[in-house]
Every structure is written in structure tokens, then in C-alpha cells.
CSV table of C-alpha atoms in Angstrom, one decimal:
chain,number,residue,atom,x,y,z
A,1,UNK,CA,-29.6,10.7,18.7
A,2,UNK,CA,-29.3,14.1,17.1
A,3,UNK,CA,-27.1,16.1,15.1
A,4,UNK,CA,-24.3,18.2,17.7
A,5,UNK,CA,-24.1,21.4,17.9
A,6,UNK,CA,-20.9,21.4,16.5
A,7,UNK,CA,-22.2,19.8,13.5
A,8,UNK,CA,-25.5,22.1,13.0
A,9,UNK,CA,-22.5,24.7,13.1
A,10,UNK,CA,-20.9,23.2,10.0
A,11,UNK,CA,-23.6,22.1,8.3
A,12,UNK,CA,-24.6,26.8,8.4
A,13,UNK,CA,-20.6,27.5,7.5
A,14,UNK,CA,-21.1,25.1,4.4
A,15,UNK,CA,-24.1,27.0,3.3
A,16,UNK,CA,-22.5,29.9,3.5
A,17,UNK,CA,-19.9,29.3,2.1
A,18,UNK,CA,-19.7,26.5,0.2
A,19,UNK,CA,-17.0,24.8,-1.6
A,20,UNK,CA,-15.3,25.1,1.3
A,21,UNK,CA,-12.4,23.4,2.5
A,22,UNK,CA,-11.8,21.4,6.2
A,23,UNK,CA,-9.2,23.9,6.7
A,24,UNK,CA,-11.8,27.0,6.6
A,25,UNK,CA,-14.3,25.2,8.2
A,26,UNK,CA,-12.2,24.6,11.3
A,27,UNK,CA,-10.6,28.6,11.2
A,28,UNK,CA,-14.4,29.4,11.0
A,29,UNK,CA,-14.8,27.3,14.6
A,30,UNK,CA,-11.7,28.4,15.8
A,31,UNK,CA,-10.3,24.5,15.7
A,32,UNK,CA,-8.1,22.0,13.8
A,33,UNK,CA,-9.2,20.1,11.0
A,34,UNK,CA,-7.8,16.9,13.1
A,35,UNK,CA,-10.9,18.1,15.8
A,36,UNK,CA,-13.0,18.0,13.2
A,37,UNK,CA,-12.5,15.0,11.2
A,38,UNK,CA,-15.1,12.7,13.0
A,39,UNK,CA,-18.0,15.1,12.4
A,40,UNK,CA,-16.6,15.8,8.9
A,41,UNK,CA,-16.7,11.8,8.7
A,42,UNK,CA,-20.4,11.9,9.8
A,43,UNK,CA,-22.2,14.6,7.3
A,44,UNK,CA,-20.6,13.5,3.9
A,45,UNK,CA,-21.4,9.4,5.3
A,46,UNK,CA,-25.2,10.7,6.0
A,47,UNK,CA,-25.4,12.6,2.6
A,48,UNK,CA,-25.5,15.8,4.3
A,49,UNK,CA,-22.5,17.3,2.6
A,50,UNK,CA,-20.8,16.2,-0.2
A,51,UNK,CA,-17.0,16.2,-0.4
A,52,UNK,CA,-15.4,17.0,-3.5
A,53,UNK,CA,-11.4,16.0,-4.2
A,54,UNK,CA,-9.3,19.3,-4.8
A,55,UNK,CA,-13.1,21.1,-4.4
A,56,UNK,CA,-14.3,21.1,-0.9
A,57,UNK,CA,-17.8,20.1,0.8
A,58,UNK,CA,-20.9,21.5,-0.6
A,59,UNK,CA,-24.1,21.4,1.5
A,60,UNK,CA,-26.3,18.2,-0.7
A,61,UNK,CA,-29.8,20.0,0.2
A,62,UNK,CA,-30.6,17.0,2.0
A,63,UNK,CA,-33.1,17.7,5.0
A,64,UNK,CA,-31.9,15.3,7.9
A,65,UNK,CA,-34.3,13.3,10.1
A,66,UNK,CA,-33.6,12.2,13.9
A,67,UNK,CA,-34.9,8.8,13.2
A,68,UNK,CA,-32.9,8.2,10.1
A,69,UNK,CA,-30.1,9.2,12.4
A,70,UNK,CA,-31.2,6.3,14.4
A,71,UNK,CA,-31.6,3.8,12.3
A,72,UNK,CA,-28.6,4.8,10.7
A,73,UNK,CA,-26.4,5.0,13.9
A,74,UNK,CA,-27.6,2.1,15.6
A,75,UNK,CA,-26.6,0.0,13.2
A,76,UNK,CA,-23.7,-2.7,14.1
A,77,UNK,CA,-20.5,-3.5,12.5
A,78,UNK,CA,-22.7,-7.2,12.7
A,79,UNK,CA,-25.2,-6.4,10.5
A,80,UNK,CA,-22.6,-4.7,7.8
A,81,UNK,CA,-19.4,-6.9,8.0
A,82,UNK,CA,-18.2,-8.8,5.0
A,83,UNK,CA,-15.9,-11.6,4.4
A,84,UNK,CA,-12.1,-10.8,4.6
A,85,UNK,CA,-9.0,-11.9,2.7
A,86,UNK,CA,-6.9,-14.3,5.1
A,87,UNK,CA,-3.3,-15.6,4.4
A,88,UNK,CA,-0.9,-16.5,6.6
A,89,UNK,CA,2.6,-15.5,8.0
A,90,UNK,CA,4.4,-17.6,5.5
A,91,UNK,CA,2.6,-16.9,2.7
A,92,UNK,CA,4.7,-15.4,0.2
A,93,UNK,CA,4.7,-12.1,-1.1
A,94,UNK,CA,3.9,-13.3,-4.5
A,95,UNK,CA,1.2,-15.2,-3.5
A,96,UNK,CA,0.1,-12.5,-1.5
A,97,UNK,CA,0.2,-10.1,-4.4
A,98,UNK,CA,-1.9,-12.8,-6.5
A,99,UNK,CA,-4.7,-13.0,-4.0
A,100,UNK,CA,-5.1,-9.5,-3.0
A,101,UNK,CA,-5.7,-8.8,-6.9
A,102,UNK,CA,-7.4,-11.5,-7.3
A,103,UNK,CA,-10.8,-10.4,-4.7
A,104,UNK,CA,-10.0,-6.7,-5.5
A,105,UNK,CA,-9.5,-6.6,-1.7
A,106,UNK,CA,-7.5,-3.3,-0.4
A,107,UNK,CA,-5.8,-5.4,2.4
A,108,UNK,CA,-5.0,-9.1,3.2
A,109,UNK,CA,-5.5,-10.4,7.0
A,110,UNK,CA,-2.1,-12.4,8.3
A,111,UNK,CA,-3.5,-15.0,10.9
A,112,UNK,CA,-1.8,-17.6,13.2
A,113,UNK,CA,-2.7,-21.0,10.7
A,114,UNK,CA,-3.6,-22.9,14.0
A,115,UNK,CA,-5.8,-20.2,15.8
A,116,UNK,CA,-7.3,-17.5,13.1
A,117,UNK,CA,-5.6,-14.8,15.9
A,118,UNK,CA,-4.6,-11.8,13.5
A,119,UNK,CA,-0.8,-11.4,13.8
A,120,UNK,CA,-0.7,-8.5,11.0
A,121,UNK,CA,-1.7,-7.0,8.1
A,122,UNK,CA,-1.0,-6.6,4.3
A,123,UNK,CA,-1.9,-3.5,2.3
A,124,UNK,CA,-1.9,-2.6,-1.5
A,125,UNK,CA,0.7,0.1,-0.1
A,126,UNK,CA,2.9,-2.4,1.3
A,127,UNK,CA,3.0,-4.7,-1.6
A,128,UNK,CA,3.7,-2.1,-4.0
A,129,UNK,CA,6.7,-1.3,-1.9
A,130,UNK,CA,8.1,-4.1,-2.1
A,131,UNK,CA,8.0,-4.3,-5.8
A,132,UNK,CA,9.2,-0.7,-6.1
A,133,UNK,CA,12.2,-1.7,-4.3
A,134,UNK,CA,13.0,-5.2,-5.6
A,135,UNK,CA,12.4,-7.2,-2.9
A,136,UNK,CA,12.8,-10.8,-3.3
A,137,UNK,CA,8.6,-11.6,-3.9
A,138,UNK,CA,9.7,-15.1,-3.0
A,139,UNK,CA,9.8,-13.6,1.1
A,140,UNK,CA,6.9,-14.7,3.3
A,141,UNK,CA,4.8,-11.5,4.0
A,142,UNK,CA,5.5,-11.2,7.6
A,143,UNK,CA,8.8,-9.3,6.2
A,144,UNK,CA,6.5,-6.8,5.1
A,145,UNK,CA,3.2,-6.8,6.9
A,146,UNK,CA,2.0,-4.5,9.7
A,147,UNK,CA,2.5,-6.3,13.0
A,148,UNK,CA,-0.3,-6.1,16.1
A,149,UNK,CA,-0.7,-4.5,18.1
A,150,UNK,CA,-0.2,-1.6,15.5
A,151,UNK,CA,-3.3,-3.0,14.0
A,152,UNK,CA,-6.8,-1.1,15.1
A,153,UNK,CA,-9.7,-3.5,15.2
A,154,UNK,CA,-13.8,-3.9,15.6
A,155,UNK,CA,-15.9,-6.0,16.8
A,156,UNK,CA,-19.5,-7.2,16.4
A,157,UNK,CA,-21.2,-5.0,18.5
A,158,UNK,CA,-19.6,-2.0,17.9
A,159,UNK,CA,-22.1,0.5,16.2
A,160,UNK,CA,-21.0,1.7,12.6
A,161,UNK,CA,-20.7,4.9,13.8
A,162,UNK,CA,-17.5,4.4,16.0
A,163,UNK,CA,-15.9,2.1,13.6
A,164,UNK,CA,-16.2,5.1,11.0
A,165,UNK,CA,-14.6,7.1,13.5
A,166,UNK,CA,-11.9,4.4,13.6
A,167,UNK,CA,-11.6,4.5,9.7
A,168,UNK,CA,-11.2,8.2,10.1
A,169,UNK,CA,-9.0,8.8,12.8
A,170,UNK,CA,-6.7,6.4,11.0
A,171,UNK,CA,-7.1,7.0,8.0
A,172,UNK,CA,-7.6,3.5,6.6
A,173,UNK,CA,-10.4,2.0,4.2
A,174,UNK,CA,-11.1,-1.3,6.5
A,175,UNK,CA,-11.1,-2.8,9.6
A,176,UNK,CA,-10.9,-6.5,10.6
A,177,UNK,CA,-13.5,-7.7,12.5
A,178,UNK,CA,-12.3,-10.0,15.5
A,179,UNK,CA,-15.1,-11.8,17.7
A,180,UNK,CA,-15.1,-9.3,20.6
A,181,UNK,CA,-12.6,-6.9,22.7
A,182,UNK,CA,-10.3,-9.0,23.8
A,183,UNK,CA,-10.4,-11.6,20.7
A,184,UNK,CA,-7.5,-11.5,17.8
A,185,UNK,CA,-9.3,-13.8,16.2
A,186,UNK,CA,-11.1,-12.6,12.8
A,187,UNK,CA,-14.5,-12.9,11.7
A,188,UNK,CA,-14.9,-10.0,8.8
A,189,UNK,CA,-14.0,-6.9,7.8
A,190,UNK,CA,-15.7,-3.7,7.6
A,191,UNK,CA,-15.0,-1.3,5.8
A,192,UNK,CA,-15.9,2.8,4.5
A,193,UNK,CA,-17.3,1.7,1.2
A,194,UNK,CA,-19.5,-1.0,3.6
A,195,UNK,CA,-20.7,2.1,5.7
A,196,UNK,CA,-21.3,4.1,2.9
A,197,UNK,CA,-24.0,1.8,0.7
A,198,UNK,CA,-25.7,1.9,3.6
A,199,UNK,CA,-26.0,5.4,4.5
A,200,UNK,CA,-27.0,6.0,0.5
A,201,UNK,CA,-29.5,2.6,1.0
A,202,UNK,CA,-31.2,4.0,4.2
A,203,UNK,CA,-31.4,7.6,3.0
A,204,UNK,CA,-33.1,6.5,-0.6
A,205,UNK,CA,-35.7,4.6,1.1
């Protein structure tokens, strides 16, 4: 698995430009920065570019090898998922609060108590909503939480590649892992930070 063409054509706009923002990248190409995002999502997680808040991306210098790009790519969600945060639909908001501070987690799991089949989701977001506008912290969280099937998930077997594309595209910092395609019940997470100490691990070896 190589580099596109697309994203040899990005990686020269970069150089030439550099800091540049997605925005001039994609009126370089002639495209949207939404058409972008995926390949955007692969150079700055393989250390090819660097992306800089309020800056742009800068080209790292990095020379790029097909077989890192294979052992990078081929990677599964499997072999990088870590244990998630699970409460349950009548948890309550407080104590939802307590443990999603309590394991630094970005987002709590809401499973069915008798099957582990995920139901919903908690984020930092929604918590902090509710606090912002006084809601009663006594509430179980399934007043607040994201409901499936509004919920995007992985699975084992999927390579870390698409589930970056998945953080991407939706702009979120995890995924829960369920056991396969048509499972809702949850396994893991996985998540960019995940994705990313392994890109920097691979490419410092």
C-alpha cells in the first residue's frame, strides 16, 4: 500500500507552500476541505506533516517508506484497543460525572446491564451541558446520552486506518469497539491518541 496520488499532490503543495491551511490546500486541488479530510487524517497520523492549531501543516521532512506504510496500515483496531468506561442507563448523571473524571476518559459507554449491548453514549460535552444548564445531576444519563444508532462503531478487525477515517469524518476522539458488525456489544475503545503512539512508535524505530 502506497501513498495516492492525491496525497503525493499535498504532501508538493505543503512544501511549497507551507504553513498552509486545509482550506488552500483544497483551492490548490480544486476541492473541499471535507474531500480532503481523510488524506489530511493520514499525513499528520504518519508524521508526514505536521498540523499546527491557528498555523497550518508544515511538511516534517520525514522521508516515507512503503513498508512502514504497511506495517503501519495493516495494523487492527485488535492489536490497539484499550479498555473503555462502561455505566449504565440508570446511572446517574452525578455518578457519571464522578467516573468519567475519575479515568480521565473523554466519553463513558451506556450498556444494557444484562447484555453489555451499547444503547448510547456520554461525552465530556454532554455532561458539561448539563451542568451549564442546571439540570437536576440526580437524572439517570440516558436523559442526556447519545442514543444508537446515532452512535458510529468499530470492530476488531477493522484496520486502524478506516477507524481513523471514522474518527475523522465524525469528528470524534474514540470509538467503541463492539465484537464484530453486527454486534452492540462492547469490547474496547479506540481511540486518535491510540492511533497516534503508534504511528510515532513505528516511525521511531
Amino acid at each position: 500500500m502506497e501513498l495516492s496520488e492525491r496525497q503525493k499532490a499535498i504532501i508538493e503543495i505543503v512544501k511549497m507552500n507551507e504553513p498552509i491551511s486545509g482550506d488552500k490546500i483544497a483551492e490548490h486541488l480544486g476541492l473541499t476541505k471535507p474531500t480532503l479530510r481523510s488524506d489530511l487524517a493520514v499525513l499528520t497520523m504518519t508524521g508526514i506533516l505536521d498540523a499546527r492549531p491557528k498555523v497550518g501543516y508544515i511538511y516534517s521532512g520525514l522521508s516515507f517508506e512503503p513498508l512502514l506504510h504497511e506495517q503501519l496500515f495493516e495494523k487492527k483496531v485488535a492489536d490497539l484497543m484499550t479498555s473503555s468506561i462502561i455505566v449504565f442507563p440508570k446511572t446517574s448523571i452525578l455518578d457519571a460525572t464522578t467516573s468519567l473524571f475519575m479515568y480521565d476518559s473523554g466519553s463513558l459507554y451506556v450498556t444494557q446491564e444484562e447484555t453489555g449491548d451499547l444503547v448510547g453514549l456520554v461525552s465530556r460535552k454532554d455532561l458539561l451541558r448539563s451542568l451549564i444548564n442546571n439540570q437536576d445531576n440526580s437524572l439517570s444519563i440516558a436523559v442526556i446520552m447519545t442514543r444508537m444508532p446515532n452512535i458510529i462503531t468499530a470492530y476488531p478487525e477493522m484496520t486502524i486506518v478506516e477507524a481513523g477515517r471514522l474518527l475523522t469524518q465524525h469528528e470524534v476522539d474514540s470509538l467503541p469497539v463492539v465484537e464484530n458488525k453486527k454486534s452492540k456489544k462492547v469490547i474496547g475503545k479506540i481511540s486518535k491518541t491510540g492511533i497516534m503512539q503508534h504511528f510515532i512508535k513505528m516511525g521511531s524505530e
